[in-house]
XYZ file of C-alpha atoms in Angstrom:
656
model
C 17.407 -74.949 -36.694
C 15.309 -71.820 -37.455
C 17.974 -70.197 -39.244
C 18.587 -73.290 -41.710
C 14.852 -73.026 -42.540
C 15.189 -69.498 -43.196
C 18.332 -69.682 -45.296
C 16.446 -72.799 -47.453
C 13.086 -71.061 -47.607
C 15.230 -67.756 -49.112
C 16.985 -70.144 -51.558
C 13.783 -71.296 -52.838
C 12.232 -67.967 -52.800
C 15.180 -66.602 -54.927
C 15.035 -69.741 -57.299
C 11.674 -69.308 -58.124
C 12.124 -65.417 -58.734
C 15.182 -65.024 -60.336
C 14.311 -64.802 -64.362
C 16.269 -67.161 -66.417
C 17.616 -66.086 -69.692
C 15.318 -68.130 -71.419
C 12.146 -66.686 -69.637
C 13.349 -63.251 -70.770
C 13.615 -63.760 -74.245
C 10.187 -65.548 -74.280
C 8.723 -62.871 -72.410
C 10.412 -60.489 -75.169
C 9.186 -62.699 -77.960
C 5.566 -62.724 -76.541
C 5.578 -58.965 -75.982
C 7.538 -57.859 -78.991
C 5.936 -59.799 -81.980
C 8.351 -58.093 -84.259
C 10.985 -60.082 -83.084
C 9.204 -63.251 -83.950
C 8.379 -62.487 -87.693
C 11.101 -59.822 -88.698
C 13.886 -62.684 -88.567
C 12.068 -64.823 -90.944
C 10.843 -62.211 -93.414
C 11.081 -63.776 -96.825
C 12.601 -60.669 -98.903
C 12.434 -62.507 -102.125
C 8.735 -63.318 -101.809
C 7.217 -60.847 -99.763
C 9.211 -57.878 -100.451
C 7.532 -56.735 -103.870
C 3.887 -57.043 -102.666
C 4.295 -55.440 -99.365
C 5.981 -52.405 -101.058
C 2.872 -52.108 -103.650
C 0.789 -52.405 -100.643
C 2.595 -50.123 -98.865
C 2.241 -47.410 -101.516
C -1.534 -47.882 -101.782
C -1.863 -47.953 -98.020
C -0.016 -44.432 -97.728
C -2.336 -43.153 -100.261
C -5.367 -44.030 -97.643
C -3.401 -42.886 -94.845
C -2.744 -39.425 -96.005
C -6.328 -38.940 -97.343
C -8.111 -40.463 -94.488
C -5.456 -38.529 -92.131
C -6.319 -35.104 -93.574
C -10.193 -35.852 -93.467
C -10.156 -37.208 -90.016
C -8.325 -34.577 -88.675
C -10.828 -32.412 -89.674
C -13.344 -34.464 -88.281
C -11.729 -34.149 -85.019
C -11.832 -30.294 -85.187
C -8.161 -30.223 -85.360
C -5.681 -28.823 -88.258
C -5.198 -31.451 -91.190
C -1.694 -31.492 -90.624
C -1.908 -33.386 -87.155
C -3.891 -35.848 -89.419
C -0.771 -36.814 -91.204
C 1.117 -37.207 -87.803
C -1.766 -39.694 -86.800
C -0.903 -41.924 -89.783
C 2.602 -42.219 -88.947
C 3.512 -42.680 -85.325
C 0.571 -45.377 -84.618
C 1.222 -47.575 -87.541
C 4.935 -47.760 -86.473
C 4.091 -48.496 -82.728
C 1.812 -51.266 -83.896
C 4.048 -52.905 -86.130
C 6.117 -53.395 -83.309
C 3.526 -54.638 -80.549
C 0.807 -55.765 -82.657
C 0.142 -59.387 -84.122
C -2.277 -58.668 -86.937
C -0.315 -58.935 -90.333
C -2.946 -56.770 -92.308
C -3.909 -54.457 -89.510
C -3.128 -50.871 -90.649
C -3.293 -48.505 -87.333
C -3.848 -44.986 -87.856
C -6.569 -42.126 -87.860
C -9.969 -43.671 -87.464
C -13.491 -41.919 -87.972
C -14.940 -43.430 -84.791
C -12.352 -42.186 -82.519
C -12.200 -38.716 -84.386
C -15.672 -38.377 -83.780
C -15.681 -39.040 -80.079
C -12.384 -36.777 -79.609
C -14.098 -33.608 -81.489
C -16.581 -33.719 -78.762
C -14.001 -32.955 -76.160
C -12.198 -30.458 -78.478
C -15.354 -28.435 -79.175
C -16.572 -28.442 -75.496
C -13.323 -27.624 -74.111
C -12.104 -25.164 -77.104
C -14.914 -24.224 -79.052
C -14.794 -22.485 -82.229
C -15.755 -19.050 -80.901
C -12.494 -18.971 -78.945
C -10.792 -18.508 -82.262
C -11.285 -14.740 -82.452
C -9.388 -14.593 -79.174
C -6.372 -15.915 -80.213
C -3.718 -14.737 -82.984
C -1.161 -16.313 -85.323
C 1.890 -16.658 -83.603
C 5.381 -17.129 -85.209
C 6.879 -18.754 -82.052
C 4.279 -21.596 -81.874
C 4.640 -25.056 -83.364
C 5.097 -25.270 -86.957
C 3.664 -21.366 -87.395
C 0.244 -22.384 -86.410
C -1.789 -20.379 -84.120
C -2.621 -20.747 -80.564
C -6.077 -21.738 -80.957
C -5.002 -24.497 -83.219
C -2.381 -25.740 -80.686
C -4.948 -25.321 -77.945
C -7.182 -27.830 -79.773
C -4.799 -30.505 -81.114
C -3.425 -30.731 -77.080
C -7.176 -31.490 -76.213
C -7.082 -34.446 -78.746
C -3.743 -35.481 -77.547
C -4.956 -35.620 -73.992
C -7.838 -37.784 -75.350
C -5.529 -40.088 -76.968
C -2.720 -40.182 -74.058
C -5.813 -40.861 -71.725
C -7.257 -43.531 -74.043
C -4.092 -45.264 -74.430
C -3.441 -45.528 -70.613
C -6.649 -47.247 -70.079
C -6.067 -49.641 -72.918
C -2.780 -50.299 -70.958
C -4.427 -50.997 -67.592
C -6.836 -53.334 -69.415
C -3.954 -55.236 -70.625
C -2.413 -55.420 -67.011
C -5.688 -56.502 -65.854
C -5.767 -59.080 -68.592
C -9.270 -57.771 -70.050
C -8.910 -58.548 -73.490
C -10.619 -61.699 -73.360
C -13.413 -59.899 -71.732
C -14.518 -58.895 -75.551
C -16.246 -62.177 -76.288
C -19.503 -60.078 -74.933
C -18.994 -57.959 -77.856
C -20.587 -60.190 -80.613
C -20.365 -59.723 -84.386
C -23.974 -57.967 -84.917
C -23.363 -55.544 -82.108
C -19.753 -54.505 -83.632
C -21.485 -54.575 -87.004
C -24.472 -52.553 -86.291
C -21.974 -49.956 -84.059
C -19.581 -49.690 -86.921
C -22.153 -49.058 -89.531
C -23.847 -46.452 -87.112
C -20.386 -44.854 -86.860
C -19.989 -44.648 -90.753
C -23.372 -42.854 -91.147
C -22.325 -40.442 -88.552
C -18.915 -39.929 -90.606
C -21.194 -39.448 -93.836
C -23.223 -37.042 -92.197
C -20.360 -35.064 -90.755
C -19.137 -34.621 -94.571
C -22.181 -33.555 -95.836
C -21.323 -29.754 -95.423
C -18.450 -30.350 -97.351
C -20.132 -32.343 -100.167
C -22.364 -29.340 -100.618
C -19.914 -26.684 -99.990
C -22.031 -25.286 -96.755
C -21.251 -23.036 -94.108
C -22.347 -25.079 -90.930
C -21.792 -24.689 -87.239
C -20.421 -27.760 -85.121
C -23.437 -29.511 -84.188
C -22.999 -32.743 -81.664
C -24.827 -34.537 -78.656
C -28.015 -36.458 -78.446
C -30.305 -36.622 -81.684
C -27.275 -34.319 -83.338
C -27.393 -36.633 -86.335
C -30.968 -35.181 -87.144
C -30.110 -31.917 -86.324
C -27.570 -31.563 -89.152
C -30.179 -32.767 -91.689
C -32.775 -30.324 -90.362
C -29.917 -27.531 -90.571
C -29.073 -28.585 -94.030
C -32.816 -28.650 -95.208
C -33.526 -25.461 -93.713
C -30.559 -23.688 -95.558
C -30.899 -25.633 -98.749
C -30.335 -22.534 -100.753
C -26.761 -22.116 -99.542
C -25.544 -25.083 -101.339
C -22.883 -24.464 -103.618
C -23.706 -26.124 -106.918
C -19.963 -26.058 -108.137
C -18.996 -28.244 -104.758
C -22.157 -30.437 -105.280
C -21.167 -31.267 -108.742
C -17.558 -31.795 -108.212
C -18.685 -34.075 -104.913
C -21.055 -36.161 -107.237
C -18.251 -36.711 -110.426
C -15.410 -37.698 -107.598
C -17.828 -40.338 -106.320
C -18.880 -41.503 -109.514
C -15.234 -42.064 -110.486
C -13.995 -43.502 -107.510
C -16.783 -46.073 -107.207
C -16.409 -46.857 -110.597
C -12.807 -47.295 -111.127
C -12.700 -49.082 -107.632
C -15.259 -51.612 -109.109
C -13.368 -52.300 -111.941
C -10.029 -52.449 -109.858
C -11.768 -55.173 -107.680
C -13.262 -57.288 -110.728
C -9.974 -57.447 -112.711
C -7.546 -57.557 -109.802
C -6.544 -61.080 -110.864
C -5.756 -59.796 -114.662
C -3.816 -56.798 -113.568
C -0.648 -57.047 -111.332
C -0.839 -53.377 -109.916
C -4.305 -51.551 -109.528
C -4.950 -48.124 -110.452
C -4.420 -45.911 -107.446
C -7.354 -43.767 -108.290
C -7.891 -41.828 -104.915
C -4.043 -40.472 -105.608
C -4.892 -39.854 -109.194
C -7.965 -38.079 -108.052
C -5.906 -35.869 -105.380
C -3.481 -34.683 -108.056
C -6.127 -34.041 -110.733
C -8.328 -32.263 -108.257
C -5.470 -29.816 -106.912
C -4.285 -29.056 -110.367
C -7.549 -28.370 -111.606
C -8.265 -25.946 -108.424
C -4.977 -24.253 -108.536
C -5.112 -23.568 -112.255
C -8.683 -22.343 -112.380
C -8.354 -20.587 -109.008
C -11.861 -22.281 -107.381
C -11.082 -21.093 -103.978
C -11.269 -17.496 -104.899
C -13.855 -17.751 -108.233
C -16.512 -20.302 -107.021
C -15.766 -20.043 -103.213
C -14.806 -23.776 -102.849
C -13.236 -24.633 -99.536
C -9.524 -26.066 -99.992
C -7.720 -27.999 -97.381
C -5.001 -24.910 -96.903
C -1.553 -24.609 -95.428
C -0.093 -27.890 -94.564
C 3.201 -26.860 -92.439
C 6.349 -29.126 -93.504
C 7.982 -31.379 -90.617
C 7.550 -33.049 -87.499
C 7.718 -30.856 -84.322
C 9.615 -31.861 -81.483
C 7.608 -34.208 -78.889
C 5.695 -32.470 -76.052
C 3.725 -34.037 -73.484
C -0.062 -33.805 -73.444
C -1.691 -31.221 -70.852
C -2.191 -33.575 -67.822
C -4.438 -30.841 -66.229
C -7.323 -31.337 -68.557
C -7.495 -35.319 -68.034
C -10.267 -35.276 -65.663
C -12.315 -33.193 -68.187
C -11.975 -35.645 -71.068
C -12.506 -39.174 -69.256
C -15.667 -39.651 -70.967
C -14.116 -39.301 -74.152
C -10.942 -41.328 -73.263
C -13.113 -44.267 -72.049
C -14.913 -44.166 -75.688
C -11.883 -44.017 -77.406
C -10.447 -46.986 -75.663
C -13.350 -49.027 -75.902
C -14.611 -48.360 -79.381
C -11.231 -48.149 -80.946
C -9.874 -51.691 -79.625
C -13.340 -53.480 -80.315
C -13.210 -52.281 -83.755
C -9.730 -52.928 -84.141
C -9.770 -56.357 -82.529
C -12.370 -57.277 -84.898
C -10.321 -56.417 -87.986
C -7.138 -58.261 -86.388
C -9.608 -61.307 -85.586
C -10.819 -61.323 -89.246
C -7.279 -61.285 -90.215
C -5.756 -64.068 -88.309
C -9.072 -66.092 -89.497
C -8.663 -65.442 -93.021
C -4.618 -66.217 -93.070
C -4.744 -69.156 -90.567
C -2.538 -67.460 -87.741
C -3.604 -66.571 -84.102
C -3.475 -63.084 -82.181
C -3.735 -62.725 -78.616
C -6.271 -60.579 -77.610
C -4.427 -58.885 -74.183
C -1.411 -58.411 -76.429
C -3.526 -56.136 -79.123
C -4.502 -54.299 -75.819
C -1.260 -53.628 -74.923
C -0.242 -52.609 -79.076
C -3.093 -50.138 -79.264
C -2.605 -48.502 -76.011
C 1.078 -47.827 -76.660
C 0.391 -46.625 -80.018
C -2.080 -43.955 -78.138
C 0.159 -43.264 -75.322
C 3.446 -42.603 -77.466
C 1.616 -40.810 -80.333
C 0.142 -38.391 -78.181
C 3.237 -36.994 -77.144
C 3.574 -36.033 -81.124
C 0.329 -34.109 -81.477
C -1.323 -37.119 -82.822
C -5.232 -37.644 -82.736
C -6.566 -40.840 -81.279
C -5.620 -43.877 -83.442
C -7.328 -47.385 -83.903
C -7.539 -49.858 -87.160
C -9.703 -48.909 -90.110
C -11.994 -51.252 -92.450
C -11.004 -49.570 -95.481
C -7.367 -49.948 -94.785
C -7.298 -53.468 -93.874
C -9.426 -54.388 -97.126
C -7.082 -52.506 -99.208
C -4.144 -54.667 -97.710
C -6.251 -57.743 -98.689
C -7.041 -56.514 -102.113
C -3.285 -55.310 -102.857
C -1.918 -58.487 -101.767
C -0.034 -57.159 -98.548
C 1.968 -60.088 -96.789
C 3.063 -58.619 -93.588
C 3.579 -55.527 -91.219
C 6.126 -54.409 -93.550
C 3.676 -53.128 -95.935
C 2.560 -50.710 -92.878
C 6.070 -49.657 -92.325
C 6.489 -48.836 -96.165
C 3.679 -46.796 -96.224
C 5.139 -44.699 -93.228
C 8.299 -43.833 -95.570
C 5.931 -42.479 -98.025
C 3.959 -40.588 -95.484
C 7.186 -38.984 -94.179
C 7.643 -37.817 -97.695
C 4.254 -36.308 -97.775
C 4.923 -34.539 -94.374
C 8.615 -33.294 -95.540
C 7.919 -32.515 -99.028
C 4.658 -32.922 -100.607
C 2.168 -31.644 -97.602
C 2.525 -27.900 -98.889
C 1.089 -28.964 -102.735
C -1.925 -30.098 -100.779
C -2.929 -26.638 -100.449
C -5.272 -26.623 -103.353
C -7.177 -29.796 -102.676
C -10.728 -29.118 -102.468
C -12.511 -30.402 -99.252
C -15.485 -31.665 -101.469
C -13.149 -34.157 -103.083
C -11.465 -35.106 -99.858
C -15.022 -35.681 -98.419
C -15.903 -37.738 -101.413
C -12.767 -40.000 -101.140
C -13.947 -40.483 -97.318
C -17.617 -41.328 -98.012
C -16.323 -43.930 -100.405
C -13.907 -45.376 -98.269
C -16.680 -45.990 -96.099
C -18.547 -48.310 -98.408
C -17.146 -51.544 -96.677
C -18.969 -50.256 -93.444
C -22.110 -49.134 -94.794
C -22.597 -52.303 -96.767
C -22.819 -54.172 -93.603
C -26.787 -53.145 -93.907
C -26.960 -56.176 -96.204
C -26.119 -58.268 -92.892
C -29.901 -57.708 -91.805
C -31.000 -60.467 -93.975
C -28.399 -62.807 -92.819
C -29.399 -62.114 -89.205
C -33.023 -62.144 -89.725
C -32.713 -65.954 -91.165
C -30.279 -66.946 -88.754
C -31.486 -65.618 -85.223
C -34.500 -62.597 -85.374
C -33.382 -61.811 -82.063
C -29.858 -60.753 -83.122
C -31.532 -58.792 -85.935
C -33.574 -56.852 -83.148
C -30.349 -56.053 -81.380
C -28.420 -55.123 -84.772
C -31.193 -52.699 -85.301
C -31.309 -51.125 -82.086
C -27.748 -50.721 -81.695
C -27.866 -48.995 -84.911
C -30.392 -46.648 -83.585
C -28.831 -46.005 -80.384
C -25.459 -45.021 -82.282
C -27.102 -42.566 -84.821
C -29.035 -41.244 -81.999
C -26.227 -40.974 -79.595
C -22.617 -41.871 -80.076
C -20.565 -44.964 -80.625
C -19.872 -45.633 -77.389
C -23.421 -45.593 -76.351
C -24.689 -47.833 -78.891
C -21.675 -50.343 -77.911
C -22.784 -50.419 -74.178
C -26.249 -50.737 -75.205
C -25.652 -53.735 -77.812
C -23.443 -55.347 -75.210
C -26.098 -55.007 -72.594
C -28.891 -56.218 -74.639
C -26.843 -59.290 -75.689
C -26.202 -60.305 -72.093
C -29.840 -59.587 -70.655
C -31.309 -61.809 -73.846
C -29.020 -64.690 -72.930
C -29.491 -64.693 -69.356
C -33.311 -64.546 -69.897
C -32.956 -67.394 -72.526
C -30.626 -69.525 -70.163
C -33.403 -70.120 -67.144
C -35.482 -71.917 -69.775
C -33.062 -74.021 -71.044
C -32.116 -75.217 -67.615
C -35.563 -76.559 -67.143
C -35.042 -79.317 -70.150
C -33.481 -82.662 -69.082
C -29.571 -81.731 -68.604
C -27.439 -85.032 -69.566
C -23.894 -85.348 -69.623
C -22.001 -85.290 -72.849
C -21.949 -89.019 -74.051
C -19.498 -90.288 -76.558
C -19.573 -93.431 -78.409
C -17.234 -95.001 -80.403
C -17.902 -97.402 -83.511
C -14.975 -99.497 -84.903
C -15.627 -100.455 -88.532
C -13.847 -102.628 -90.855
C -14.203 -101.521 -94.636
C -12.928 -103.114 -97.602
C -11.338 -100.929 -100.219
C -8.124 -101.282 -101.521
C -6.983 -102.706 -98.376
C -8.196 -102.826 -95.043
C -8.826 -99.808 -93.096
C -10.189 -98.816 -90.020
C -12.866 -96.050 -89.766
C -13.731 -94.514 -86.503
C -17.141 -93.087 -85.491
C -17.316 -90.566 -82.694
C -20.900 -89.494 -81.654
C -20.958 -86.581 -79.443
C -24.403 -85.454 -77.633
C -24.802 -81.434 -77.357
C -26.966 -81.406 -74.356
C -26.695 -77.250 -73.708
C -27.311 -74.302 -75.663
C -24.874 -72.961 -77.965
C -24.227 -69.134 -77.832
C -21.696 -66.569 -77.517
C -20.604 -67.423 -73.940
C -19.813 -70.941 -74.694
C -19.246 -71.240 -78.411
C -15.236 -71.004 -78.410
C -15.286 -73.452 -75.682
C -17.224 -76.146 -77.684
C -14.973 -75.397 -80.523
C -11.869 -75.832 -78.920
C -12.602 -78.935 -76.873
C -13.898 -80.508 -80.163
C -10.873 -79.644 -82.135
C -8.855 -80.924 -79.515
C -10.499 -84.575 -79.709
C -10.131 -84.390 -83.473
C -6.401 -83.536 -83.215
C -5.866 -86.655 -80.441
C -7.408 -88.876 -82.864
C -5.213 -87.712 -85.611
C -2.050 -87.993 -83.788
C -2.450 -91.273 -81.633
C -1.106 -94.708 -82.917
C -2.466 -96.928 -80.403
C -3.022 -100.856 -81.139
C -6.668 -101.241 -82.922
C -8.012 -103.615 -80.325
C -7.151 -101.468 -77.220
C -9.906 -98.802 -77.097
C -9.965 -96.632 -74.355
C -13.346 -95.392 -72.602
C -13.761 -91.883 -71.974
C -16.136 -89.528 -70.318
C -15.851 -85.683 -71.062
C -18.004 -82.811 -70.791
C -17.032 -81.085 -74.168
C -19.914 -78.829 -74.147
C -20.187 -77.478 -70.369
C -23.158 -76.156 -68.489
C -23.915 -72.780 -69.816
C -21.746 -70.583 -67.672
C -19.130 -72.939 -65.979
C -15.486 -73.260 -66.876
C -14.712 -76.738 -66.121
C -11.908 -78.742 -67.544
C -11.689 -81.835 -69.880
C -10.940 -84.941 -68.414
C -10.790 -87.241 -71.463
C -8.963 -90.068 -72.441
C -8.842 -89.861 -76.084
C -9.473 -93.129 -77.530
C -6.616 -94.142 -79.801
C -6.699 -95.361 -83.336
C -4.297 -95.846 -86.478
C -2.950 -92.925 -87.847
C -4.207 -94.187 -91.424
C -7.796 -94.257 -90.225
C -10.531 -91.886 -91.342
C -12.879 -90.600 -88.697
C -16.389 -89.474 -88.994
C -18.051 -87.040 -86.354
C -21.817 -87.339 -85.707
C -23.173 -84.379 -83.439
C -26.309 -85.461 -81.767
C -28.175 -82.344 -81.407
C -31.345 -83.618 -79.380
C -30.359 -81.269 -76.458
C -29.676 -78.352 -78.652
C -32.223 -76.154 -76.958
C -31.629 -72.983 -78.636
C -28.568 -71.122 -80.339
C -27.667 -67.757 -81.441
C -25.428 -66.210 -84.643
C -22.294 -67.126 -82.767
C -23.401 -70.659 -82.008
C -24.049 -71.447 -85.833
C -21.056 -69.841 -87.051
C -19.078 -71.923 -84.630
C -20.679 -74.959 -85.863
C -20.117 -74.287 -89.366
C -16.683 -73.346 -88.682
C -16.359 -76.665 -87.139
C -17.721 -78.322 -90.058
C -15.338 -76.590 -92.609
C -12.385 -77.306 -90.522
C -13.094 -80.441 -89.921
C -13.661 -80.918 -93.494
C -10.332 -79.659 -94.229
C -9.044 -82.337 -91.964
C -10.784 -85.046 -93.992
C -13.069 -85.753 -91.287
C -16.768 -86.223 -92.197
C -19.207 -84.383 -90.126
C -23.022 -85.371 -89.729
C -25.871 -83.673 -87.687
C -28.544 -85.747 -86.110
C -31.716 -84.723 -84.577
C -31.504 -81.134 -86.092
C -34.684 -78.745 -85.719
C -35.854 -77.205 -88.732
C -34.789 -73.625 -87.363
C -31.053 -74.823 -87.118
C -30.910 -76.769 -90.533
C -32.204 -73.273 -92.092
C -30.010 -71.161 -90.142
C -26.967 -73.258 -90.986
C -27.590 -73.757 -94.348
C -28.036 -69.887 -95.031
C -25.031 -68.943 -93.000
C -22.431 -71.201 -94.681
C -21.459 -72.846 -98.013
C -21.963 -76.320 -96.762
C -21.387 -79.210 -99.179
C -24.579 -79.478 -101.130
C -23.392 -83.011 -102.409
C -23.355 -85.012 -99.365
C -26.198 -84.593 -96.768
C -25.250 -83.749 -93.354
C -28.475 -83.555 -91.329
C -30.352 -86.612 -90.350
C -33.221 -87.415 -88.372
C -31.626 -89.812 -85.885
C -28.186 -91.090 -84.986
C -29.125 -94.424 -86.454
C -30.025 -92.791 -89.590
C -26.467 -90.852 -89.822
C -24.948 -94.295 -88.970
C -26.576 -95.935 -91.695
C -25.616 -93.382 -94.158
C -21.992 -94.020 -93.055
C -22.432 -97.828 -93.493
C -24.039 -97.443 -96.865
C -21.369 -94.856 -98.147
C -18.276 -97.202 -97.022
C -19.788 -100.480 -97.671
C -19.337 -101.526 -94.283
C -19.684 -105.101 -93.601
C -19.066 -105.611 -89.737
C -19.620 -103.704 -86.349
C -16.370 -104.683 -84.518
C -16.530 -102.558 -81.555
C -19.281 -100.436 -79.976
C -18.161 -98.445 -76.439
C -20.355 -95.945 -74.675
C -19.337 -93.834 -71.785
């Protein structure tokens, strides 16, 4: 008897754990998104815009690769490798259609700390040019890139470990104001790091706490060493770049292909520098020798991983948070979904695999993503096409970049950071929506420029959580009621008799970043069920559900959606009388609910709104100014619906 039980248990166990073919296919499609979108790629509609976008992206990748490699304290050629391999890996594993992974200013700054600490500049005199080293570079350059590759490798390992632990969803604690302040502060750091090239000055590497201020102090102390030729060339380059890019943006609907001003400027500046011998005549610093080809892969040095663990965590967290924000923005803009955990895997593998090819840490960049938007990219194929042109630069065009002035390259980088720097304009928005989040933005920015991007990010997250925890106890003292849902069935006489359903949902808890997504998901589920149902009109089911749960709970919905005819038009009234407080994420979610419902032909009306909520929502979103959506009471909102639709009879009224 015991043997039979064991045999039966063994059969059940093997049945449960034997993977089926369909399960393997589903797993592959989930972990290799390229298998999902590549077979359905439309060559006729997408290839041309993807090709144009890929060419423009390649220009950005090359210029940013060269500059961010210098920012990372390694030879410029390694930035070209960092623009190639991460983009290929992300196209296979990533889900963002407009996310261009490559070299990134923030991760370059972080890895530079490790490079300068372990292989400082004064060690250069102790090494010599070696013909036997990789690509003919000196041992000093190879030691530096090995440190940067170790940071990339360990950062990727941390990201993959976070994927295994399913920590991707934990990024909800990193709110939009924190990301905005952190990226703006990091962009300020990058601009500061390019000052020495813009002014043509020789400056030692300065980092650490308050290093931002020490750099400018050094500049003012040595202001007489500024090279006028470099300054004038930098100003001219910045003016040309800004002017042409603004014209491209203004007339992008009238012209099919925008002018690649970055590429034109690189060619013109390199040619002018070569013809006039600016390097020797005026002492301008140029990019220098760019070796041809790609070296054989080599594993990063494992003996220094313990020495770079701090920078690796910074690369893993800052790179992922910034990249995820761009991926989520792309998904929201073009109406598709992404998996936060899958993005961890994609960026982790991008860093791990690329580290074997002498690459600096990688992530997505706002400038490249914005470039893909403006040039009309459709899919990840644009990134793969850009890799082809980067390869051409590595194997053929690279040596011609010898004469590219560093001040011109720095100008291209500074102008490319415009998208991050103009986030200062968000301060007005945060002030009008939620002054506490305005304070978080300012303090996060200050911590970022005073210390580092990872420190600013950590400070912003801690402040956000502390403020929400401090707010929630006050909200709990208010009378807490369960969500109430009431249905009104009203017959209207138009061209034919239709049935209009009015749903009234009472929100009795604060709406902040902790529960905003749950609120949105449950509310959209109610609307979708209403649109999909086809139950007879006289059979109205009663329901009881906590749409917005208590502030920190994760309960499940227990709703029996009320049924209605497929042709009925719904109206949704949100009773905000229990809406004790909100933050920026809550206002953003309410506006998103309004816009989504509007797209589904569902009218949304808000009752019992406070003056601060009305002001915040009006300022945040482009709400319909022709139709009133804010009412003093639920009865006033119902009366508005009655008067608009010529309601004649109230047929049903059920309240749970």
